[in-house]
mmCIF file of C-alpha atoms in Angstrom:
data_model
loop_
_atom_site.group_PDB
_atom_site.id
_atom_site.type_symbol
_atom_site.label_atom_id
_atom_site.label_comp_id
_atom_site.label_asym_id
_atom_site.label_seq_id
_atom_site.Cartn_x
_atom_site.Cartn_y
_atom_site.Cartn_z
ATOM 1 C CA MET A 1 0.000 0.000 0.000
ATOM 2 C CA GLU A 2 1.254 3.456 -0.850
ATOM 3 C CA THR A 3 2.109 5.756 2.063
ATOM 4 C CA ILE A 4 2.861 9.479 2.220
ATOM 5 C CA GLY A 5 6.587 8.782 2.191
ATOM 6 C CA ASP A 6 6.518 6.617 -0.951
ATOM 7 C CA PRO A 7 7.759 8.108 -4.217
ATOM 8 C CA PRO A 8 4.811 9.179 -6.376
ATOM 9 C CA SER A 9 5.837 6.834 -9.197
ATOM 10 C CA THR A 10 5.982 3.623 -7.154
ATOM 11 C CA ALA A 11 2.332 2.563 -7.396
ATOM 12 C CA PRO A 12 1.917 3.274 -11.117
ATOM 13 C CA ASP A 13 5.107 1.303 -11.865
ATOM 14 C CA ARG A 14 3.837 -1.704 -9.889
ATOM 15 C CA SER A 15 0.495 -1.461 -11.648
ATOM 16 C CA ARG A 16 2.080 -1.342 -15.078
ATOM 17 C CA TRP A 17 4.353 -4.311 -14.411
ATOM 18 C CA GLY A 18 1.479 -6.205 -12.808
ATOM 19 C CA ARG A 19 -0.559 -5.885 -15.984
ATOM 20 C CA LEU A 20 2.055 -7.687 -18.077
ATOM 21 C CA HIS A 21 0.731 -10.880 -19.643
ATOM 22 C CA VAL A 22 2.598 -14.158 -19.174
ATOM 23 C CA LEU A 23 3.729 -13.956 -22.804
ATOM 24 C CA ASP A 24 5.151 -10.483 -22.109
ATOM 25 C CA TRP A 25 7.322 -12.036 -19.427
ATOM 26 C CA VAL A 26 8.319 -14.854 -21.798
ATOM 27 C CA ALA A 27 9.338 -12.304 -24.452
ATOM 28 C CA ILE A 28 11.345 -10.286 -21.922
ATOM 29 C CA GLY A 29 13.011 -13.450 -20.650
ATOM 30 C CA LEU A 30 13.912 -14.614 -24.159
ATOM 31 C CA VAL A 31 15.417 -11.345 -25.338
ATOM 32 C CA THR A 32 17.324 -11.006 -22.048
ATOM 33 C CA GLY A 33 18.581 -14.567 -22.372
ATOM 34 C CA GLY A 34 19.582 -13.954 -25.983
ATOM 35 C CA ALA A 35 21.509 -10.822 -25.018
ATOM 36 C CA LEU A 36 23.281 -12.720 -22.224
ATOM 37 C CA CYS A 37 24.238 -15.495 -24.645
ATOM 38 C CA VAL A 38 25.972 -12.937 -26.856
ATOM 39 C CA LEU A 39 27.565 -10.980 -23.989
ATOM 40 C CA THR A 40 28.964 -14.115 -22.339
ATOM 41 C CA GLY A 41 30.320 -15.532 -25.596
ATOM 42 C CA LEU A 42 28.054 -18.595 -25.585
ATOM 43 C CA LEU A 43 26.866 -17.302 -28.963
ATOM 44 C CA PRO A 44 29.690 -15.647 -30.926
ATOM 45 C CA ARG A 45 28.934 -12.076 -31.957
ATOM 46 C CA ALA A 46 29.401 -12.923 -35.649
ATOM 47 C CA ASP A 47 26.808 -15.717 -35.395
ATOM 48 C CA ALA A 48 24.401 -13.405 -33.587
ATOM 49 C CA GLU A 49 24.765 -10.773 -36.310
ATOM 50 C CA ALA A 50 24.162 -13.408 -38.980
ATOM 51 C CA THR A 51 21.022 -14.523 -37.151
ATOM 52 C CA ILE A 52 19.689 -10.975 -36.937
ATOM 53 C CA ARG A 53 20.295 -10.483 -40.664
ATOM 54 C CA ARG A 54 18.513 -13.768 -41.388
ATOM 55 C CA ILE A 55 15.416 -12.941 -39.338
ATOM 56 C CA LEU A 56 15.227 -9.274 -40.344
ATOM 57 C CA PRO A 57 12.748 -10.005 -43.208
ATOM 58 C CA ILE A 58 10.595 -11.929 -40.707
ATOM 59 C CA LEU A 59 10.655 -9.015 -38.261
ATOM 60 C CA ILE A 60 9.714 -6.583 -41.051
ATOM 61 C CA PHE A 61 6.840 -8.856 -42.029
ATOM 62 C CA ILE A 62 5.561 -9.155 -38.464
ATOM 63 C CA GLY A 63 5.710 -5.426 -37.818
ATOM 64 C CA THR A 64 4.079 -4.322 -41.053
ATOM 65 C CA VAL A 65 1.459 -7.040 -41.375
ATOM 66 C CA VAL A 66 0.114 -6.415 -37.865
ATOM 67 C CA VAL A 67 -0.188 -2.683 -38.623
ATOM 68 C CA LEU A 68 -2.010 -3.634 -41.828
ATOM 69 C CA ALA A 69 -4.432 -5.866 -39.907
ATOM 70 C CA GLU A 70 -5.069 -3.309 -37.154
ATOM 71 C CA LEU A 71 -5.916 -0.479 -39.563
ATOM 72 C CA THR A 72 -7.939 -2.762 -41.826
ATOM 73 C CA ALA A 73 -10.086 -3.645 -38.810
ATOM 74 C CA VAL A 74 -10.574 0.055 -37.990
ATOM 75 C CA ALA A 75 -11.636 0.682 -41.605
ATOM 76 C CA GLY A 76 -14.429 -1.897 -41.278
ATOM 77 C CA VAL A 77 -13.254 -4.438 -43.862
ATOM 78 C CA PHE A 78 -13.382 -7.357 -41.439
ATOM 79 C CA ASP A 79 -16.865 -6.408 -40.248
ATOM 80 C CA ALA A 80 -18.063 -6.337 -43.859
ATOM 81 C CA LEU A 81 -16.567 -9.762 -44.629
ATOM 82 C CA ALA A 82 -18.015 -11.217 -41.441
ATOM 83 C CA ALA A 83 -21.479 -9.979 -42.345
ATOM 84 C CA ARG A 84 -21.171 -11.499 -45.823
ATOM 85 C CA VAL A 85 -20.194 -14.918 -44.405
ATOM 86 C CA ALA A 86 -23.138 -14.837 -41.980
ATOM 87 C CA ILE A 87 -25.565 -13.876 -44.746
ATOM 88 C CA THR A 88 -24.290 -16.723 -46.954
ATOM 89 C CA ALA A 89 -24.904 -19.256 -44.149
ATOM 90 C CA ARG A 90 -28.612 -18.245 -44.118
ATOM 91 C CA GLY A 91 -29.039 -18.765 -40.400
ATOM 92 C CA SER A 92 -27.638 -22.318 -40.264
ATOM 93 C CA PHE A 93 -24.964 -22.879 -37.627
ATOM 94 C CA ARG A 94 -23.770 -26.045 -39.366
ATOM 95 C CA ALA A 95 -23.448 -24.183 -42.680
ATOM 96 C CA LEU A 96 -21.534 -21.462 -40.862
ATOM 97 C CA PHE A 97 -19.110 -24.108 -39.566
ATOM 98 C CA TRP A 98 -18.459 -25.467 -43.053
ATOM 99 C CA LEU A 99 -18.005 -21.974 -44.485
ATOM 100 C CA CYS A 100 -15.498 -21.013 -41.787
ATOM 101 C CA VAL A 101 -13.549 -24.270 -42.195
ATOM 102 C CA GLY A 102 -13.451 -23.878 -45.973
ATOM 103 C CA PHE A 103 -12.492 -20.206 -45.756
ATOM 104 C CA ALA A 104 -9.608 -20.885 -43.352
ATOM 105 C CA SER A 105 -8.372 -23.945 -45.271
ATOM 106 C CA VAL A 106 -8.363 -22.293 -48.695
ATOM 107 C CA THR A 107 -6.711 -19.140 -47.367
ATOM 108 C CA THR A 108 -3.949 -21.159 -45.714
ATOM 109 C CA ILE A 109 -3.330 -23.423 -48.698
ATOM 110 C CA ALA A 110 -3.359 -20.725 -51.381
ATOM 111 C CA LEU A 111 -1.645 -17.880 -49.489
ATOM 112 C CA ASN A 112 0.084 -19.107 -46.329
ATOM 113 C CA LEU A 113 -0.662 -19.726 -42.690
ATOM 114 C CA ASP A 114 0.590 -16.309 -41.551
ATOM 115 C CA THR A 115 -1.820 -14.561 -43.928
ATOM 116 C CA THR A 116 -4.654 -16.606 -42.438
ATOM 117 C CA ALA A 117 -3.627 -15.609 -38.918
ATOM 118 C CA VAL A 118 -3.373 -11.924 -39.829
ATOM 119 C CA LEU A 119 -6.397 -11.412 -42.070
ATOM 120 C CA LEU A 120 -8.854 -14.122 -41.068
ATOM 121 C CA THR A 121 -8.644 -13.932 -37.270
ATOM 122 C CA PRO A 122 -10.280 -10.463 -37.125
ATOM 123 C CA VAL A 123 -12.940 -11.617 -39.611
ATOM 124 C CA MET A 124 -13.863 -14.578 -37.391
ATOM 125 C CA ILE A 125 -13.980 -12.448 -34.253
ATOM 126 C CA ALA A 126 -16.092 -9.796 -35.988
ATOM 127 C CA LEU A 127 -18.407 -12.534 -37.285
ATOM 128 C CA ALA A 128 -18.939 -13.934 -33.790
ATOM 129 C CA ARG A 129 -19.749 -10.487 -32.415
ATOM 130 C CA THR A 130 -22.099 -9.748 -35.287
ATOM 131 C CA LEU A 131 -24.047 -12.928 -34.511
ATOM 132 C CA GLY A 132 -23.811 -12.570 -30.739
ATOM 133 C CA ILE A 133 -22.103 -15.942 -30.261
ATOM 134 C CA PRO A 134 -18.894 -16.780 -28.323
ATOM 135 C CA PRO A 135 -15.814 -15.870 -30.417
ATOM 136 C CA ILE A 136 -13.569 -18.706 -29.212
ATOM 137 C CA PRO A 137 -14.973 -21.450 -31.540
ATOM 138 C CA LEU A 138 -14.405 -19.262 -34.597
ATOM 139 C CA ALA A 139 -11.010 -18.063 -33.381
ATOM 140 C CA MET A 140 -9.886 -21.648 -32.748
ATOM 141 C CA THR A 141 -10.984 -22.568 -36.270
ATOM 142 C CA THR A 142 -8.564 -19.977 -37.592
ATOM 143 C CA VAL A 143 -5.501 -20.937 -35.575
ATOM 144 C CA TRP A 144 -5.912 -24.684 -35.892
ATOM 145 C CA LEU A 145 -6.449 -24.657 -39.659
ATOM 146 C CA ALA A 146 -3.755 -22.036 -40.168
ATOM 147 C CA ASN A 147 -1.348 -24.744 -39.016
ATOM 148 C CA THR A 148 -2.928 -28.041 -40.046
ATOM 149 C CA ALA A 149 -3.997 -26.887 -43.547
ATOM 150 C CA SER A 150 -0.479 -25.719 -44.471
ATOM 151 C CA LEU A 151 0.825 -28.908 -46.116
ATOM 152 C CA LEU A 152 -0.555 -28.976 -49.653
ATOM 153 C CA LEU A 153 1.638 -26.426 -51.479
ATOM 154 C CA PRO A 154 5.192 -25.117 -50.991
ATOM 155 C CA VAL A 155 3.835 -21.561 -50.509
ATOM 156 C CA SER A 156 1.522 -22.628 -47.676
ATOM 157 C CA ASN A 157 4.280 -22.509 -45.049
ATOM 158 C CA LEU A 158 7.841 -21.171 -44.780
ATOM 159 C CA THR A 159 8.982 -24.632 -43.693
ATOM 160 C CA ASN A 160 7.500 -26.085 -46.906
ATOM 161 C CA ILE A 161 9.752 -23.814 -48.958
ATOM 162 C CA LEU A 162 12.785 -25.100 -47.080
ATOM 163 C CA ALA A 163 11.663 -28.706 -47.542
ATOM 164 C CA SER A 164 10.829 -28.347 -51.248
ATOM 165 C CA ASP A 165 14.310 -26.967 -51.920
ATOM 166 C CA ARG A 166 15.878 -29.889 -50.046
ATOM 167 C CA ILE A 167 13.734 -32.569 -51.681
ATOM 168 C CA GLY A 168 13.510 -30.948 -55.117
ATOM 169 C CA LEU A 169 9.744 -31.225 -55.699
ATOM 170 C CA ALA A 170 7.951 -28.774 -58.011
ATOM 171 C CA PRO A 171 4.566 -27.423 -56.749
ATOM 172 C CA VAL A 172 2.486 -29.921 -58.782
ATOM 173 C CA SER A 173 4.577 -32.894 -57.669
ATOM 174 C CA TRP A 174 4.505 -31.588 -54.110
ATOM 175 C CA ALA A 175 0.688 -31.427 -54.160
ATOM 176 C CA ALA A 176 0.494 -34.921 -55.649
ATOM 177 C CA ARG A 177 2.579 -36.238 -52.747
ATOM 178 C CA MET A 178 0.843 -34.316 -49.990
ATOM 179 C CA TRP A 179 -2.861 -34.160 -50.943
ATOM 180 C CA TRP A 180 -3.843 -37.245 -48.946
ATOM 181 C CA PRO A 181 -1.940 -36.260 -45.755
ATOM 182 C CA GLN A 182 -3.434 -32.772 -46.099
ATOM 183 C CA LEU A 183 -6.969 -34.146 -46.363
ATOM 184 C CA VAL A 184 -6.454 -36.299 -43.268
ATOM 185 C CA ALA A 185 -5.073 -33.364 -41.277
ATOM 186 C CA ILE A 186 -8.050 -31.133 -42.155
ATOM 187 C CA ALA A 187 -10.578 -33.901 -41.435
ATOM 188 C CA ILE A 188 -9.196 -34.533 -37.939
ATOM 189 C CA THR A 189 -9.098 -30.802 -37.251
ATOM 190 C CA MET A 190 -12.749 -30.452 -38.286
ATOM 191 C CA LEU A 191 -13.867 -33.313 -36.049
ATOM 192 C CA LEU A 192 -12.153 -31.911 -32.962
ATOM 193 C CA LEU A 193 -13.245 -28.358 -33.717
ATOM 194 C CA TRP A 194 -16.869 -29.412 -33.910
ATOM 195 C CA TRP A 195 -16.767 -31.662 -30.860
ATOM 196 C CA TRP A 196 -14.860 -29.399 -28.486
ATOM 197 C CA TYR A 197 -15.768 -25.886 -29.617
ATOM 198 C CA TRP A 198 -18.637 -25.593 -32.101
ATOM 199 C CA ARG A 199 -20.998 -28.245 -30.721
ATOM 200 C CA PRO A 200 -21.199 -26.694 -27.202
ATOM 201 C CA ALA A 201 -22.003 -23.280 -28.726
ATOM 202 C CA ARG A 202 -24.673 -24.622 -31.066
ATOM 203 C CA ALA A 203 -27.498 -24.677 -28.520
ATOM 204 C CA THR A 204 -27.567 -20.892 -28.193
ATOM 205 C CA ALA A 205 -26.684 -20.028 -31.795
ATOM 206 C CA ASP A 206 -28.660 -22.347 -34.090
ATOM 207 C CA PRO A 207 -30.487 -20.978 -35.920
ATOM 208 C CA PHE A 208 -29.218 -17.404 -35.962
ATOM 209 C CA VAL A 209 -30.598 -14.291 -37.599
ATOM 210 C CA PRO A 210 -28.393 -13.185 -40.518
ATOM 211 C CA PRO A 211 -27.249 -9.574 -40.128
ATOM 212 C CA PRO A 212 -27.726 -6.837 -42.718
ATOM 213 C CA PRO A 213 -24.757 -5.911 -44.933
ATOM 214 C CA HIS A 214 -22.178 -3.870 -43.061
ATOM 215 C CA VAL A 215 -21.940 -0.161 -43.905
ATOM 216 C CA PRO A 216 -18.367 1.145 -43.339
ATOM 217 C CA PRO A 217 -18.035 4.402 -41.365
ATOM 218 C CA ASP A 218 -15.637 5.926 -43.931
ATOM 219 C CA PRO A 219 -16.085 4.558 -47.471
ATOM 220 C CA VAL A 220 -12.777 6.037 -48.659
ATOM 221 C CA LEU A 221 -10.762 4.360 -45.889
ATOM 222 C CA TYR A 222 -12.725 1.162 -46.420
ATOM 223 C CA ARG A 223 -11.804 1.047 -50.103
ATOM 224 C CA THR A 224 -8.185 1.979 -49.336
ATOM 225 C CA ALA A 225 -7.910 -0.862 -46.814
ATOM 226 C CA LEU A 226 -9.525 -3.285 -49.233
ATOM 227 C CA VAL A 227 -7.073 -2.323 -51.980
ATOM 228 C CA ALA A 228 -4.131 -2.641 -49.569
ATOM 229 C CA CYS A 229 -5.209 -6.165 -48.522
ATOM 230 C CA LEU A 230 -5.759 -7.240 -52.132
ATOM 231 C CA LEU A 231 -2.309 -5.939 -53.058
ATOM 232 C CA PHE A 232 -0.838 -7.909 -50.168
ATOM 233 C CA VAL A 233 -2.582 -11.085 -51.333
ATOM 234 C CA ALA A 234 -1.521 -10.450 -54.940
ATOM 235 C CA GLY A 235 2.068 -10.004 -53.796
ATOM 236 C CA ILE A 236 1.976 -13.331 -51.954
ATOM 237 C CA LEU A 237 0.562 -15.098 -55.023
ATOM 238 C CA ALA A 238 3.208 -13.466 -57.227
ATOM 239 C CA GLU A 239 5.898 -14.761 -54.823
ATOM 240 C CA VAL A 240 7.041 -11.260 -53.879
ATOM 241 C CA GLU A 241 9.226 -11.306 -50.749
ATOM 242 C CA ILE A 242 6.701 -11.482 -47.925
ATOM 243 C CA GLY A 243 8.061 -8.535 -45.939
ATOM 244 C CA LEU A 244 8.030 -6.328 -49.038
ATOM 245 C CA ALA A 245 4.435 -7.284 -49.842
ATOM 246 C CA SER A 246 3.208 -6.519 -46.328
ATOM 247 C CA GLY A 247 5.347 -3.367 -46.076
ATOM 248 C CA VAL A 248 3.952 -1.815 -49.261
ATOM 249 C CA ALA A 249 0.379 -2.700 -48.293
ATOM 250 C CA ALA A 250 0.803 -1.262 -44.798
ATOM 251 C CA ALA A 251 2.405 1.921 -46.178
ATOM 252 C CA ILE A 252 -0.557 2.515 -48.488
ATOM 253 C CA LEU A 253 -3.024 2.138 -45.641
ATOM 254 C CA VAL A 254 -0.987 4.280 -43.232
ATOM 255 C CA ALA A 255 -0.946 7.018 -45.866
ATOM 256 C CA GLY A 256 -4.720 6.788 -46.184
ATOM 257 C CA PHE A 257 -5.207 7.075 -42.433
ATOM 258 C CA ALA A 258 -2.745 9.990 -42.285
ATOM 259 C CA VAL A 259 -5.098 11.897 -44.575
ATOM 260 C CA ARG A 260 -8.482 10.697 -43.289
ATOM 261 C CA ALA A 261 -8.037 9.654 -39.621
ATOM 262 C CA ARG A 262 -4.639 10.655 -38.271
ATOM 263 C CA GLY A 263 -5.727 9.977 -34.673
ATOM 264 C CA SER A 264 -5.793 6.230 -35.359
ATOM 265 C CA LEU A 265 -2.046 6.157 -36.074
ATOM 266 C CA LYS A 266 -0.352 5.321 -32.761
ATOM 267 C CA LEU A 267 2.884 3.639 -31.709
ATOM 268 C CA GLN A 268 0.787 0.953 -30.028
ATOM 269 C CA LEU A 269 -0.013 -0.397 -33.504
ATOM 270 C CA ILE A 270 3.517 -1.827 -33.703
ATOM 271 C CA PRO A 271 3.665 -5.336 -32.143
ATOM 272 C CA TRP A 272 6.656 -4.733 -29.883
ATOM 273 C CA ARG A 273 6.146 -7.946 -27.918
ATOM 274 C CA LEU A 274 6.191 -10.125 -31.020
ATOM 275 C CA LEU A 275 9.304 -8.446 -32.370
ATOM 276 C CA ILE A 276 11.147 -8.886 -29.061
ATOM 277 C CA PHE A 277 9.919 -12.470 -28.732
ATOM 278 C CA VAL A 278 11.094 -13.603 -32.172
ATOM 279 C CA THR A 279 14.485 -11.912 -31.817
ATOM 280 C CA GLY A 280 15.152 -13.478 -28.420
ATOM 281 C CA LEU A 281 13.821 -16.859 -29.545
ATOM 282 C CA PHE A 282 16.204 -17.222 -32.460
ATOM 283 C CA LEU A 283 19.231 -16.088 -30.455
ATOM 284 C CA VAL A 284 18.482 -18.540 -27.636
ATOM 285 C CA VAL A 285 17.688 -21.461 -29.955
ATOM 286 C CA GLN A 286 20.844 -20.890 -31.972
ATOM 287 C CA THR A 287 22.890 -20.910 -28.776
ATOM 288 C CA ILE A 288 21.255 -24.150 -27.636
ATOM 289 C CA GLY A 289 21.926 -25.653 -31.053
ATOM 290 C CA ARG A 290 25.643 -24.929 -30.721
ATOM 291 C CA HIS A 291 25.717 -26.585 -27.319
ATOM 292 C CA GLY A 292 23.949 -29.897 -27.849
ATOM 293 C CA LEU A 293 20.556 -29.438 -29.573
ATOM 294 C CA ASP A 294 21.818 -30.657 -32.952
ATOM 295 C CA THR A 295 23.275 -33.790 -31.342
ATOM 296 C CA LEU A 296 20.056 -34.408 -29.412
ATOM 297 C CA MET A 297 17.932 -34.039 -32.564
ATOM 298 C CA GLY A 298 20.073 -36.571 -34.374
ATOM 299 C CA THR A 299 19.735 -39.063 -31.525
ATOM 300 C CA LEU A 300 15.964 -38.680 -31.255
ATOM 301 C CA ILE A 301 15.159 -38.729 -34.980
ATOM 302 C CA GLY A 302 17.586 -41.448 -36.011
ATOM 303 C CA ASN A 303 18.315 -42.388 -39.612
ATOM 304 C CA ASP A 304 15.679 -45.008 -40.434
ATOM 305 C CA PRO A 305 14.132 -44.308 -43.869
ATOM 306 C CA GLY A 306 11.078 -46.455 -43.096
ATOM 307 C CA ALA A 307 7.908 -46.114 -41.032
ATOM 308 C CA GLU A 308 9.671 -45.982 -37.673
ATOM 309 C CA GLY A 309 11.975 -43.193 -38.818
ATOM 310 C CA ALA A 310 9.045 -41.233 -40.216
ATOM 311 C CA MET A 311 7.042 -41.525 -37.006
ATOM 312 C CA ARG A 312 10.052 -40.493 -34.929
ATOM 313 C CA ALA A 313 10.727 -37.501 -37.171
ATOM 314 C CA GLY A 314 7.099 -36.366 -36.993
ATOM 315 C CA ALA A 315 6.989 -36.721 -33.218
ATOM 316 C CA VAL A 316 10.274 -34.872 -32.698
ATOM 317 C CA GLY A 317 9.198 -32.100 -35.085
ATOM 318 C CA ALA A 318 5.939 -31.595 -33.185
ATOM 319 C CA LEU A 319 7.589 -31.770 -29.761
ATOM 320 C CA PHE A 320 10.375 -29.296 -30.481
ATOM 321 C CA SER A 321 8.015 -26.965 -32.357
ATOM 322 C CA ASN A 322 6.009 -26.575 -29.174
ATOM 323 C CA VAL A 323 9.092 -26.208 -27.005
ATOM 324 C CA VAL A 324 10.858 -23.628 -29.164
ATOM 325 C CA ASN A 325 9.156 -22.793 -32.494
ATOM 326 C CA ASN A 326 8.432 -24.734 -35.658
ATOM 327 C CA LEU A 327 10.896 -22.916 -37.929
ATOM 328 C CA PRO A 328 14.067 -23.504 -35.860
ATOM 329 C CA ALA A 329 12.743 -26.975 -34.948
ATOM 330 C CA TYR A 330 12.435 -27.921 -38.628
ATOM 331 C CA VAL A 331 15.850 -26.473 -39.496
ATOM 332 C CA ALA A 332 17.480 -28.387 -36.627
ATOM 333 C CA GLY A 333 15.742 -31.634 -37.611
ATOM 334 C CA GLU A 334 16.462 -31.270 -41.315
ATOM 335 C CA ALA A 335 20.181 -30.933 -40.601
ATOM 336 C CA VAL A 336 20.353 -34.482 -39.196
ATOM 337 C CA ILE A 337 18.213 -36.283 -41.822
ATOM 338 C CA THR A 338 19.840 -37.702 -44.933
ATOM 339 C CA ALA A 339 18.697 -35.801 -48.028
ATOM 340 C CA ALA A 340 17.707 -39.029 -49.812
ATOM 341 C CA HIS A 341 15.209 -39.928 -47.055
ATOM 342 C CA HIS A 342 12.325 -37.946 -48.561
ATOM 343 C CA THR A 343 9.573 -39.564 -46.515
ATOM 344 C CA GLN A 344 11.397 -38.918 -43.255
ATOM 345 C CA LEU A 345 11.956 -35.271 -44.235
ATOM 346 C CA LEU A 346 8.279 -34.869 -45.106
ATOM 347 C CA ALA A 347 7.295 -36.528 -41.817
ATOM 348 C CA LEU A 348 9.444 -33.971 -39.978
ATOM 349 C CA LEU A 349 7.606 -31.319 -41.961
ATOM 350 C CA VAL A 350 4.237 -32.759 -40.893
ATOM 351 C CA GLY A 351 5.294 -32.556 -37.263
ATOM 352 C CA SER A 352 6.520 -28.980 -37.776
ATOM 353 C CA ASN A 353 3.294 -27.898 -39.530
ATOM 354 C CA VAL A 354 0.480 -29.884 -37.897
ATOM 355 C CA GLY A 355 2.129 -30.203 -34.486
ATOM 356 C CA PRO A 356 2.889 -26.582 -33.424
ATOM 357 C CA LEU A 357 -0.385 -25.966 -31.614
ATOM 358 C CA ALA A 358 0.034 -26.687 -27.913
ATOM 359 C CA THR A 359 1.905 -23.478 -27.014
ATOM 360 C CA PRO A 360 1.203 -19.911 -28.208
ATOM 361 C CA TRP A 361 4.776 -19.540 -29.519
ATOM 362 C CA ALA A 362 4.923 -22.836 -31.425
ATOM 363 C CA SER A 363 4.549 -21.125 -34.815
ATOM 364 C CA LEU A 364 4.641 -17.563 -36.064
ATOM 365 C CA ALA A 365 1.015 -17.913 -37.164
ATOM 366 C CA THR A 366 -0.049 -18.960 -33.660
ATOM 367 C CA LEU A 367 1.845 -16.007 -32.193
ATOM 368 C CA ILE A 368 0.181 -13.570 -34.586
ATOM 369 C CA TRP A 369 -3.218 -15.156 -33.938
ATOM 370 C CA TYR A 370 -2.790 -14.798 -30.194
ATOM 371 C CA GLU A 371 -1.796 -11.154 -30.648
ATOM 372 C CA ARG A 372 -4.853 -10.511 -32.890
ATOM 373 C CA CYS A 373 -7.158 -12.073 -30.281
ATOM 374 C CA ARG A 374 -5.605 -9.998 -27.528
ATOM 375 C CA ALA A 375 -5.876 -6.790 -29.576
ATOM 376 C CA ALA A 376 -9.558 -7.548 -30.242
ATOM 377 C CA GLY A 377 -10.272 -8.054 -26.538
ATOM 378 C CA VAL A 378 -10.798 -11.824 -26.831
ATOM 379 C CA GLU A 379 -9.433 -13.676 -23.805
ATOM 380 C CA VAL A 380 -8.138 -17.086 -24.847
ATOM 381 C CA PRO A 381 -8.424 -19.600 -21.958
ATOM 382 C CA LEU A 382 -4.845 -20.872 -21.934
ATOM 383 C CA GLY A 383 -5.586 -24.061 -20.010
ATOM 384 C CA ARG A 384 -8.238 -25.249 -22.426
ATOM 385 C CA PHE A 385 -6.255 -23.980 -25.410
ATOM 386 C CA VAL A 386 -3.171 -25.981 -24.410
ATOM 387 C CA ALA A 387 -5.114 -29.155 -23.535
ATOM 388 C CA THR A 388 -7.217 -29.344 -26.698
ATOM 389 C CA SER A 389 -4.442 -28.133 -28.991
ATOM 390 C CA ALA A 390 -1.997 -30.680 -27.578
ATOM 391 C CA ALA A 391 -4.519 -33.432 -28.268
ATOM 392 C CA LEU A 392 -4.939 -32.250 -31.862
ATOM 393 C CA ALA A 393 -1.172 -31.941 -32.272
ATOM 394 C CA ALA A 394 -0.591 -35.527 -31.113
ATOM 395 C CA LEU A 395 -3.509 -37.116 -32.967
ATOM 396 C CA GLY A 396 -3.132 -34.980 -36.082
ATOM 397 C CA THR A 397 0.613 -35.547 -36.409
ATOM 398 C CA THR A 398 0.313 -39.314 -35.930
ATOM 399 C CA ALA A 399 -2.570 -39.739 -38.386
ATOM 400 C CA THR A 400 -1.055 -37.418 -40.983
ATOM 401 C CA VAL A 401 2.342 -39.143 -40.899
ATOM 402 C CA ALA A 402 0.494 -42.476 -41.284
ATOM 403 C CA ALA A 403 -1.322 -41.026 -44.312
ATOM 404 C CA LEU A 404 2.040 -39.897 -45.710
ATOM 405 C CA LEU A 405 3.373 -43.444 -45.412
ATOM 406 C CA VAL A 406 0.537 -44.891 -47.496
ATOM 407 C CA ALA A 407 0.339 -42.007 -49.989
ATOM 408 C CA PRO A 408 1.855 -42.759 -53.428
ATOM 409 C CA SER A 409 5.379 -41.481 -53.989
ATOM 410 C CA VAL A 410 6.161 -39.180 -56.927
#
């Protein structure tokens, strides 16, 4: 309790630090740990600089794409899309489920999982609020399918691009190899989504009254935001560097707001926590890799090109994705798998794509999704999130690797 003799700033400082979320503390711990690794020489300065240069495009993408999503929400684009989805469902909760699953799956497959997390999460939350139903079922649809629907094409996930270069599969051949595992992963995700999240909400939401079309508060900003998002999507499809695509789109929208609604442009739009988190994560993981992680990965994965090796690779990919993050987990696992063992490499990829669900930092898409939910005022129950997501990660990874083993080779 504050007394007369206390400095005036003491109570506000305690209040501010007390409001930090657990992920804020994780981010602070990671970046502090990363800095200590460099200062103590555990991670050579040259390696640290190389890591920062490598992740700089990722940091640019995170910073600009979150600004793009925030301002697009303010412009009313997500509310308009949510209203259109609800109108198309015609009051049927089951139809709404299928539409949301299809929307999230197609967006992830055709664009990539990070685009789904950025652009679709606010649409789902706005849709739930428009219909007056709990937002968690729709939000969980986004984050689960952003990860589990990212197997079909090389562009669907950054890890896929790394794997396709290593294996040497063109997009058509890649899809021919992965279509069956992808179908299995989506089917399992749908079943668990319906059972654990959508079915309990159905009693109070089926049928629902479709809303009228959304009217944006500022038509000029609405159209500017829509154009910016379409340019971002077009850039992704044209294989423009992802940070450049998001940066140009965000710059266009910031310019529009500078003219029409300058008060909406605040420093709080920049996702400082995510930027700190990713920087610290890569520094710490690289240090661990130099001091035993690579050896441990090799021991756990083994070198069996058959079913046992594939299952081990998938399990290790999922486990380490949830402990650290799926991108460094895949890179570490790939380094210890023989290039000729294509099935084992793809099984590692399955674990790194379908498996990173049990922790909020397991993939960049999950991190962005969590940040979008927090910015929208949606409280994600971490206990239930971890329990159900871990179950999907385990079941989905196992079933999808099994589907990979029986899928025809190309």
